[in-house]
XYZ file of C-alpha atoms in Angstrom:
652
model
C -16.034 -7.603 45.612
C -14.209 -4.292 45.809
C -11.872 -4.064 42.796
C -8.198 -3.690 43.539
C -7.574 -1.979 40.215
C -8.241 1.719 39.924
C -9.849 3.742 37.150
C -7.640 6.874 37.134
C -4.267 5.088 36.964
C -5.498 3.201 33.907
C -6.351 6.451 32.135
C -2.949 7.861 33.040
C -1.367 4.691 31.677
C -3.189 5.181 28.351
C -2.230 8.849 28.131
C 1.374 7.895 28.838
C 1.238 5.363 26.001
C 0.129 8.103 23.603
C 3.047 10.283 24.674
C 5.473 7.353 24.366
C 4.198 6.625 20.866
C 4.846 10.210 19.800
C 8.364 10.102 21.249
C 9.121 6.682 19.737
C 8.081 7.747 16.239
C 9.632 11.229 16.243
C 13.043 10.127 14.832
C 11.313 8.616 11.810
C 9.623 11.877 10.858
C 12.921 13.005 9.295
C 12.707 10.292 6.635
C 12.106 10.736 2.921
C 9.480 9.710 0.396
C 9.641 6.039 -0.637
C 8.519 3.870 -3.547
C 4.724 4.175 -3.989
C 4.795 7.685 -2.534
C 6.273 8.765 -5.877
C 3.482 7.001 -7.768
C 0.646 8.599 -5.802
C 1.555 11.920 -4.207
C 2.660 13.808 -7.366
C -1.038 13.912 -8.290
C -1.122 16.916 -5.945
C 0.506 18.939 -8.714
C -0.192 16.868 -11.822
C -2.705 19.393 -13.206
C -1.556 22.450 -11.307
C -1.838 23.625 -7.728
C -5.021 22.465 -5.974
C -6.379 25.919 -5.185
C -9.753 26.054 -6.932
C -12.857 23.903 -7.342
C -11.925 22.557 -10.786
C -8.431 21.541 -9.657
C -9.880 19.995 -6.492
C -12.319 17.879 -8.509
C -9.528 16.722 -10.830
C -7.366 15.809 -7.853
C -10.063 13.999 -5.871
C -10.836 11.793 -8.876
C -7.178 11.150 -9.725
C -6.805 8.004 -7.607
C -6.151 4.829 -9.560
C -5.893 2.224 -6.790
C -9.075 0.168 -6.332
C -12.169 0.884 -8.421
C -13.046 3.656 -5.948
C -9.767 5.517 -6.405
C -9.665 5.868 -2.579
C -10.939 9.493 -2.621
C -11.078 9.843 1.176
C -7.407 8.918 1.507
C -6.553 11.069 -1.521
C -8.360 14.029 0.051
C -6.458 13.584 3.313
C -3.154 14.389 1.601
C -4.439 17.937 1.060
C -3.888 18.443 4.789
C -0.167 18.309 4.073
C 0.336 19.908 0.635
C -1.585 21.535 -2.213
C 1.116 21.215 -4.854
C 4.094 19.093 -5.821
C 6.976 18.721 -5.038
C 6.502 18.966 -1.284
C 8.262 18.101 1.960
C 7.678 14.622 3.441
C 7.596 15.891 7.035
C 3.973 17.130 7.133
C 2.736 13.891 5.556
C 4.554 11.731 8.098
C 3.435 13.918 10.990
C -0.209 13.606 9.932
C 0.193 9.827 9.674
C 1.491 9.766 13.229
C -1.405 11.892 14.490
C -3.851 9.491 12.816
C -2.065 6.590 14.522
C -2.420 8.287 17.919
C -6.105 8.947 17.197
C -6.583 5.286 16.313
C -4.914 4.252 19.569
C -7.322 6.444 21.534
C -10.330 5.158 19.591
C -9.204 1.575 20.131
C -9.103 2.237 23.876
C -12.742 3.371 23.721
C -13.753 0.359 21.617
C -12.051 -2.132 23.943
C -13.699 -0.429 26.894
C -17.122 -1.008 25.313
C -16.168 -4.607 24.543
C -15.165 -5.109 28.193
C -18.552 -3.782 29.265
C -20.218 -6.271 26.929
C -18.317 -9.056 28.745
C -19.581 -7.722 32.105
C -16.063 -7.293 33.528
C -15.534 -5.262 36.701
C -15.511 -1.491 36.041
C -11.828 -0.845 36.738
C -10.790 -4.059 34.998
C -12.629 -2.911 31.878
C -10.529 0.245 31.707
C -7.222 -1.437 32.547
C -7.616 -4.243 30.005
C -8.570 -1.658 27.369
C -5.540 0.461 28.257
C -3.125 -2.463 28.085
C -4.618 -3.910 24.904
C -4.729 -0.598 23.027
C -1.321 0.629 24.215
C 0.348 -2.625 23.145
C -1.122 -2.198 19.661
C -0.287 1.513 19.570
C 3.366 1.014 20.554
C 4.039 -2.170 18.585
C 7.083 -1.986 16.260
C 5.250 -3.994 13.601
C 3.307 -0.863 12.615
C 6.247 1.516 12.236
C 6.370 0.856 8.499
C 2.632 1.558 8.160
C 2.814 4.868 10.001
C 6.019 6.202 8.442
C 5.371 5.006 4.888
C 3.267 7.984 3.818
C 1.073 6.289 1.244
C -0.059 3.717 3.819
C -2.338 6.340 5.253
C -4.636 4.459 2.896
C -4.397 1.503 5.321
C -4.728 3.649 8.447
C -7.890 5.575 7.592
C -10.078 2.465 7.081
C -9.038 1.452 10.592
C -10.129 4.859 11.894
C -13.563 4.497 10.346
C -13.825 0.850 11.439
C -13.257 1.912 15.054
C -15.827 4.688 14.716
C -18.279 2.188 13.192
C -17.783 -0.135 16.165
C -18.413 2.730 18.592
C -21.575 3.642 16.695
C -22.724 0.027 16.824
C -22.346 -0.045 20.611
C -24.330 3.201 20.856
C -27.012 1.571 18.722
C -27.044 -1.505 20.942
C -27.325 0.596 24.102
C -30.181 2.607 22.606
C -32.083 -0.588 21.804
C -31.489 -1.941 25.289
C -32.949 1.296 26.702
C -36.041 0.970 24.546
C -35.012 3.699 22.069
C -35.182 1.623 18.913
C -35.476 4.642 16.597
C -32.238 6.130 17.912
C -30.666 2.682 17.701
C -31.640 2.424 14.058
C -30.147 5.847 13.322
C -26.849 4.895 14.941
C -26.805 1.655 12.971
C -27.761 3.040 9.558
C -26.120 6.456 9.581
C -23.340 5.737 12.056
C -22.184 2.257 11.129
C -23.297 2.574 7.505
C -21.702 5.997 7.040
C -18.409 4.977 8.633
C -18.356 1.793 6.553
C -18.793 3.839 3.396
C -15.982 6.219 4.378
C -13.732 3.245 5.165
C -14.483 1.757 1.747
C -13.732 5.085 0.053
C -10.395 5.211 1.875
C -9.408 1.705 0.699
C -11.317 -1.285 -0.663
C -10.724 -3.385 2.460
C -13.068 -0.956 4.210
C -15.692 -3.293 2.750
C -14.879 -5.533 5.725
C -16.200 -3.124 8.354
C -19.782 -4.501 8.448
C -18.389 -8.036 8.776
C -16.198 -6.975 11.710
C -19.156 -5.287 13.404
C -21.364 -8.357 12.950
C -18.623 -10.633 14.336
C -18.141 -8.392 17.350
C -21.765 -8.395 18.397
C -22.265 -12.067 17.596
C -19.479 -13.109 19.961
C -19.629 -10.613 22.826
C -22.492 -11.428 25.201
C -25.156 -11.987 22.535
C -27.673 -13.019 25.189
C -27.683 -9.448 26.559
C -28.592 -8.007 23.199
C -32.223 -7.248 22.504
C -33.950 -9.152 19.685
C -34.592 -5.856 17.897
C -30.911 -5.060 17.683
C -30.028 -8.561 16.529
C -32.676 -8.402 13.824
C -31.554 -4.958 12.668
C -27.923 -6.048 12.468
C -28.911 -9.132 10.506
C -31.111 -7.259 8.028
C -28.973 -4.134 7.572
C -25.383 -5.306 8.040
C -25.764 -8.990 7.144
C -25.869 -8.520 3.340
C -22.973 -6.025 3.513
C -20.976 -8.433 5.671
C -21.471 -11.181 3.099
C -20.224 -9.078 0.161
C -16.462 -9.507 0.737
C -16.925 -13.235 1.352
C -18.796 -13.594 -1.928
C -16.245 -11.434 -3.745
C -13.111 -13.334 -2.713
C -14.867 -16.677 -3.288
C -15.970 -15.642 -6.773
C -12.486 -14.371 -7.575
C -10.925 -17.645 -6.419
C -13.324 -19.814 -8.428
C -12.983 -17.636 -11.541
C -9.191 -17.953 -11.384
C -9.000 -21.752 -11.300
C -6.812 -22.972 -14.145
C -5.658 -19.450 -15.073
C -1.967 -18.984 -16.034
C 0.442 -17.007 -13.831
C -0.313 -13.293 -13.600
C 2.341 -11.465 -15.699
C 3.196 -8.803 -13.145
C 3.294 -11.334 -10.273
C 4.688 -14.578 -11.634
C 2.248 -16.808 -9.688
C -1.345 -18.003 -10.024
C -4.233 -17.122 -7.708
C -4.368 -20.759 -6.570
C -0.713 -20.564 -5.561
C -1.426 -17.355 -3.679
C -4.225 -19.026 -1.732
C -1.840 -21.794 -0.673
C 0.831 -19.254 0.305
C -1.157 -16.818 2.426
C -1.738 -19.102 5.480
C 2.029 -19.336 6.020
C 2.242 -15.558 5.725
C -0.534 -15.164 8.301
C 1.431 -17.381 10.662
C 4.490 -15.206 10.086
C 2.468 -12.072 10.860
C 1.356 -13.603 14.170
C 4.957 -14.510 15.032
C 5.970 -10.891 14.585
C 2.986 -9.547 16.483
C 3.900 -11.698 19.466
C 7.626 -10.869 19.082
C 8.531 -14.465 18.282
C 10.217 -12.920 15.252
C 11.474 -9.351 15.504
C 10.240 -7.162 12.657
C 12.619 -4.945 10.694
C 9.865 -2.799 9.123
C 10.999 -3.839 5.669
C 8.824 -2.830 2.719
C 10.433 -5.113 0.139
C 9.143 -8.676 0.232
C 9.867 -10.115 -3.192
C 11.930 -12.780 -1.395
C 8.630 -14.307 -0.212
C 8.000 -17.041 -2.759
C 4.634 -18.479 -3.695
C 3.882 -22.053 -2.723
C 3.554 -24.408 -5.672
C 1.849 -27.210 -3.723
C 0.821 -28.081 -0.170
C 4.247 -29.615 0.357
C 6.385 -26.991 -1.419
C 7.566 -25.320 0.741
C 7.247 -28.113 3.264
C 5.349 -26.042 5.848
C 2.579 -24.919 3.468
C 0.082 -27.651 4.349
C 0.817 -27.305 8.067
C 0.054 -23.585 7.971
C -3.172 -24.159 6.021
C -4.183 -26.664 8.698
C -3.176 -24.235 11.471
C -5.461 -21.517 10.102
C -8.376 -23.940 9.743
C -7.845 -25.252 13.280
C -7.714 -21.668 14.602
C -11.071 -20.904 12.987
C -12.701 -24.072 14.326
C -11.220 -23.607 17.799
C -12.348 -19.973 17.949
C -15.885 -20.916 16.996
C -15.997 -23.895 19.357
C -14.822 -21.854 22.370
C -16.771 -18.687 21.577
C -18.980 -19.009 24.673
C -16.249 -19.943 27.155
C -13.590 -17.543 25.837
C -15.409 -14.907 23.782
C -12.543 -12.370 23.867
C -10.031 -14.877 22.514
C -12.494 -16.178 19.919
C -13.284 -12.666 18.734
C -9.586 -11.778 18.530
C -8.849 -14.774 16.297
C -11.859 -14.338 14.024
C -11.433 -10.552 13.869
C -7.804 -11.033 12.770
C -8.666 -13.556 10.067
C -11.732 -11.643 8.851
C -9.638 -8.486 8.687
C -7.286 -10.263 6.285
C -10.076 -11.562 4.075
C -9.603 -9.038 1.271
C -5.816 -8.710 1.152
C -4.677 -12.188 2.161
C -6.878 -14.359 -0.017
C -7.659 -14.506 -3.746
C -7.233 -10.901 -5.037
C -3.962 -10.763 -6.950
C -2.079 -8.372 -4.675
C 1.556 -8.833 -3.715
C 2.008 -11.683 -1.292
C 3.239 -9.926 1.843
C 2.964 -6.520 3.508
C 3.075 -5.571 7.198
C 0.498 -2.814 6.781
C -2.214 -5.404 6.113
C -2.205 -6.138 9.853
C -2.957 -2.595 10.964
C -6.714 -3.143 11.313
C -6.892 -6.953 11.778
C -4.450 -6.932 14.740
C -6.281 -4.275 16.743
C -7.738 -6.768 19.222
C -4.628 -8.938 19.374
C -3.446 -7.857 22.823
C -6.798 -7.267 24.490
C -7.072 -10.854 25.862
C -3.606 -10.371 27.371
C -4.905 -7.241 29.085
C -7.869 -9.203 30.436
C -5.542 -11.875 31.854
C -3.226 -9.314 33.462
C -6.187 -7.535 35.102
C -7.868 -10.516 36.683
C -9.177 -9.863 40.252
C -6.648 -9.075 42.973
C -3.840 -8.537 40.449
C -3.564 -4.751 40.324
C 0.189 -4.824 40.781
C 0.528 -7.424 38.037
C -1.486 -5.240 35.661
C 0.577 -2.151 36.364
C 3.966 -3.873 36.294
C 3.102 -6.184 33.395
C 1.505 -3.434 31.327
C 4.407 -1.113 32.057
C 6.979 -3.724 31.065
C 5.146 -4.421 27.814
C 4.909 -0.707 27.030
C 8.616 -0.168 27.745
C 9.692 -3.096 25.565
C 7.472 -2.138 22.628
C 8.440 1.532 22.853
C 12.126 0.625 22.754
C 11.688 -1.579 19.678
C 9.530 1.002 17.902
C 12.044 3.738 18.662
C 14.826 1.631 17.145
C 12.763 0.951 14.006
C 11.629 4.562 13.669
C 15.203 5.788 14.102
C 16.201 3.667 11.127
C 13.389 5.247 9.095
C 14.997 8.602 9.798
C 18.286 7.439 8.225
C 17.402 6.330 4.668
C 20.855 5.004 3.726
C 21.195 2.919 6.890
C 17.621 1.757 6.429
C 18.266 0.581 2.870
C 21.436 -1.313 3.749
C 19.819 -2.880 6.833
C 16.916 -4.150 4.717
C 19.277 -5.535 2.091
C 21.469 -7.282 4.667
C 18.442 -8.794 6.403
C 16.877 -9.936 3.110
C 19.586 -11.251 0.784
C 16.920 -13.031 -1.285
C 15.140 -9.794 -2.175
C 16.251 -8.378 -5.517
C 14.386 -5.160 -4.778
C 16.182 -4.705 -1.459
C 19.589 -5.236 -3.096
C 18.802 -2.838 -5.944
C 17.447 -0.185 -3.574
C 20.428 -0.417 -1.225
C 22.852 -0.177 -4.145
C 21.019 2.921 -5.434
C 21.211 4.561 -2.017
C 24.918 3.728 -1.685
C 25.537 5.147 -5.144
C 23.646 8.359 -4.256
C 25.801 8.677 -1.137
C 28.993 8.368 -3.198
C 29.846 4.893 -1.862
C 30.784 3.555 -5.272
C 32.742 0.514 -4.144
C 30.058 -0.610 -1.690
C 27.397 -0.188 -4.369
C 29.507 -2.141 -6.882
C 30.107 -5.027 -4.499
C 26.442 -5.254 -3.614
C 25.115 -5.097 -7.162
C 27.702 -7.539 -8.522
C 26.836 -10.065 -5.825
C 23.159 -9.583 -6.669
C 23.884 -10.034 -10.381
C 25.357 -13.460 -9.669
C 22.229 -14.445 -7.769
C 19.422 -12.830 -9.783
C 19.951 -13.499 -13.469
C 16.410 -12.689 -14.592
C 15.940 -9.419 -12.721
C 15.980 -6.264 -14.889
C 16.190 -4.011 -11.835
C 19.525 -5.592 -10.871
C 20.885 -5.575 -14.414
C 19.969 -1.948 -15.126
C 21.212 -0.757 -11.749
C 24.509 -2.529 -12.366
C 24.977 -0.463 -15.527
C 24.178 2.725 -13.575
C 26.693 1.925 -10.864
C 29.486 1.046 -13.247
C 28.695 4.091 -15.405
C 28.975 6.305 -12.336
C 32.607 5.167 -12.279
C 33.001 5.942 -15.999
C 32.906 2.540 -17.695
C 30.490 -0.362 -18.128
C 31.907 -3.756 -17.167
C 32.405 -6.338 -19.894
C 29.379 -8.446 -18.957
C 26.926 -5.649 -18.153
C 25.303 -5.435 -21.557
C 24.849 -9.174 -22.065
C 23.402 -9.488 -18.550
C 20.922 -6.649 -19.173
C 19.776 -8.257 -22.420
C 19.406 -11.635 -20.724
C 17.455 -10.161 -17.821
C 15.009 -8.277 -20.075
C 14.546 -11.224 -22.418
C 13.892 -13.809 -19.672
C 12.178 -11.751 -16.933
C 9.293 -13.730 -15.444
C 7.486 -10.549 -14.410
C 7.019 -7.496 -16.568
C 9.165 -4.637 -15.234
C 6.471 -1.975 -14.972
C 7.598 1.657 -15.254
C 11.192 0.732 -14.354
C 12.130 0.230 -18.005
C 11.060 3.649 -19.267
C 12.340 5.481 -16.192
C 15.775 3.927 -16.640
C 15.966 4.719 -20.342
C 15.213 8.398 -19.752
C 18.456 8.953 -17.852
C 20.461 6.281 -19.713
C 19.740 7.947 -23.057
C 21.009 11.284 -21.761
C 24.143 9.639 -20.388
C 24.827 7.712 -23.612
C 24.369 10.800 -25.815
C 26.783 12.786 -23.646
C 29.349 9.993 -23.795
C 29.642 9.902 -20.017
C 29.977 6.117 -19.804
C 32.306 3.935 -21.816
C 30.345 1.138 -23.480
C 26.944 2.779 -23.058
C 26.229 3.607 -26.672
C 23.175 4.025 -28.817
C 23.634 0.515 -30.160
C 23.826 -0.831 -26.606
C 20.581 0.886 -25.640
C 18.770 -0.367 -28.713
C 19.977 -3.921 -28.123
C 18.468 -3.811 -24.605
C 15.165 -2.662 -26.096
C 15.370 -5.499 -28.643
C 15.659 -7.934 -25.728
C 12.615 -6.374 -24.018
C 10.669 -6.676 -27.277
C 11.544 -10.372 -27.403
C 9.976 -11.043 -23.973
C 6.323 -12.076 -24.513
C 5.375 -10.924 -21.013
C 6.440 -7.389 -21.905
C 5.116 -7.414 -25.462
C 1.673 -8.581 -24.298
C 0.980 -5.385 -22.321
C 0.022 -2.253 -24.331
C 1.569 0.087 -21.788
C 4.914 -1.699 -21.925
C 4.852 -1.836 -25.744
C 4.299 1.896 -25.669
C 7.222 2.317 -23.259
C 9.591 0.440 -25.573
C 8.541 2.445 -28.635
C 8.704 5.695 -26.673
C 12.227 4.858 -25.507
C 13.256 4.141 -29.101
C 11.794 7.475 -30.170
C 13.649 9.286 -27.381
C 16.901 7.685 -28.545
C 16.303 8.816 -32.131
C 15.489 12.307 -30.880
C 18.657 12.436 -28.776
C 20.659 11.721 -31.931
C 18.793 14.458 -33.833
C 16.676 12.180 -36.042
C 13.285 13.944 -35.771
C 11.564 12.058 -38.600
C 12.415 8.696 -37.077
C 11.507 9.944 -33.599
C 8.129 11.178 -34.858
C 7.377 7.836 -36.498
C 8.275 5.937 -33.311
C 6.271 8.317 -31.118
C 3.281 7.878 -33.418
C 3.561 4.112 -33.152
C 3.890 4.368 -29.376
C 0.789 6.532 -29.237
C -1.126 4.050 -31.376
C -0.341 1.304 -28.836
C -2.170 3.287 -26.132
C -3.624 6.583 -27.396
C -3.840 8.751 -24.304
C -3.572 12.562 -24.348
C -0.913 12.736 -21.615
C 1.449 10.665 -23.767
C 0.732 12.760 -26.861
C 1.446 15.966 -24.942
C 4.652 14.616 -23.436
C 6.009 13.402 -26.772
C 5.033 16.570 -28.636
C 6.686 18.659 -25.932
C 9.842 16.546 -26.194
C 9.983 17.209 -29.941
C 9.503 20.924 -29.352
C 12.142 21.156 -26.613
C 14.633 19.352 -28.851
C 14.285 22.013 -31.533
C 11.693 20.358 -33.779
C 8.415 22.176 -33.038
C 6.903 21.360 -36.436
C 7.298 17.650 -35.681
C 5.624 18.227 -32.318
C 2.675 19.903 -34.037
C 2.423 17.020 -36.502
C 2.398 14.576 -33.570
C -0.543 16.441 -32.004
C -2.267 16.333 -35.378
C -1.749 12.566 -35.472
C -3.266 12.242 -32.001
C -6.365 14.117 -33.196
C -7.022 11.255 -35.640
C -7.992 8.995 -32.751
C -11.547 8.937 -31.472
C -11.936 11.386 -28.562
C -12.744 8.781 -25.921
C -11.273 8.092 -22.520
C -8.886 5.270 -21.922
C -11.071 3.722 -19.240
C -14.495 2.110 -19.259
C -17.112 2.470 -16.517
C -15.939 -0.888 -15.134
C -12.657 0.772 -14.132
C -14.456 2.933 -11.590
C -12.753 6.157 -10.533
C -10.334 6.362 -13.499
C -13.427 6.459 -15.732
C -14.943 9.174 -13.535
C -11.657 11.100 -13.806
C -11.837 10.866 -17.609
C -15.362 12.276 -17.476
C -14.281 15.132 -15.200
C -11.428 16.077 -17.529
C -13.782 15.885 -20.503
C -16.392 18.046 -18.780
C -13.759 20.656 -17.952
C -12.252 20.517 -21.443
C -8.935 19.914 -19.742
C -7.079 18.018 -22.459
C -8.291 20.184 -25.380
C -7.118 23.236 -23.438
C -3.726 21.667 -22.714
C -3.314 20.563 -26.335
C -4.332 23.994 -27.637
C -1.842 25.669 -25.301
C 0.993 23.362 -26.374
C 0.059 23.750 -30.051
C 0.227 27.530 -29.708
C 3.631 27.241 -28.060
C 4.912 25.020 -30.861
C 3.563 27.370 -33.554
C 5.211 30.308 -31.814
C 8.499 28.411 -31.683
C 8.264 27.709 -35.418
C 7.666 31.386 -36.111
C 10.769 32.324 -34.119
C 12.838 29.768 -36.047
C 11.821 31.147 -39.430
């Protein structure tokens, strides 16, 4: 039958979708750095400008997320800057270009999948164009693209798509009797892309599983026995690795107490994630409009299959989806593959590993096939007009929603307040919005927001400490600020991470200058006493070091160098790392006590010269070895020691 759909219009449709995506995202390119950007990107300048081989090696091994350190993603940031600080615009622009590349690659992958289903030629191209453009333009991925650090979620998708294309080339080669070429495409192509995906982020480990699923469900009868055997022998063990890993992690965590930084157990996380998967699907199908929020601490862990009430229903829904997809795999292979691809793509981040409960970016790769079955339905025979009109309407709707979301990303203050208003149960969202309002000079709005949050979140240090900041910006702490801060630090269910030390750095300066009524040295020390009394904080060496360091900084601010040196020494003993020793010695020198700084470096030399990390830590251990090989820390310490000695000579 002569197809009523045409090849060229479908290509034009796809090209138009790429242009629309660029236009929709452009307003968001004006946005700023956010949250984890500040924890990752400063590595670009942490040991000097990356302009020589030694600096490059230090930078490439500086990653601390995942055992791999994500060196491929880390390397990609060099496209945008070689030093720090830097402008966010180049980073965001590169993210957008990667997103457009992924949209184009997805079109090619869906086209090959349509060929595997033996669809009509023009229908293959149209369904691929509709499916890939819907994913490309979907507002759910605005936060992934415009949140710079989530390039680490985008690059594994790039390599997964390339791996799928290589697998289809391998399959075609086998079908044409070129088994040697097929083996090369499978081993070097799929294997190489899988490795690059894994080195971009740990969930790249899923790529072999996704490839195996794809070829198992799409017209397996047309695949030669040689290809099936090669996939089984080469990719099968790799596909099983993530399944074994998450299963082992789940079994090993049975009966374990809540994780200090999370506040929930792994078992509770496993019960919670099915409901989150259902929520992701609702947003992907626009049954719930996404707001591209990054702050999801209002998502609470389930404590049983009936608390919340929908927990058991969502667990059952996921199980039914798996069984239904497998049962209908021969009658509806595209739908079955879409379901299983989505769930398999979530295997690492939505199961037992103790990550935060909810993030939109986790759907970037798993949802890539989500709209392909819709494209197949819209392009059924004799429905060319339906395909064009339906695909166009979908593209227009998604572009409009993405443009609205991206526009908000270009207005950080409006973005922060919109997130806070949409998520009143998120302490992070309230604290962030109040900070942004304070930075914009909206003191009354910030006060109202933080005071309302203080009434709701009694055990949240970020609310308590921000409330002090906001009231101090107006010159005077409120009567209950100090008692609330002590209560929040003493009773916090999750350890506060670097928040505590970061806050004390500026609070100590403010208290010493007398800029805020009520913020005194005694007040600061009483807050630290409360933090010391919290077992969740005291149990972590890094947090113990933070508390002692903050006490030392307070003593130094009040010109008590002997006390400051003793506290810095104790802080260093809690976690003896050279970066801390250098920072504390430099603080002593800058404050006019270079001899104390030199004595602090001498104290650090009493510790065994070993790295902080073991080989089990992966890339951080490699980074320690690189620094040791280059003599980096001895050189830095010698340079600082010489500076301190010179300062002493000038003082004499």
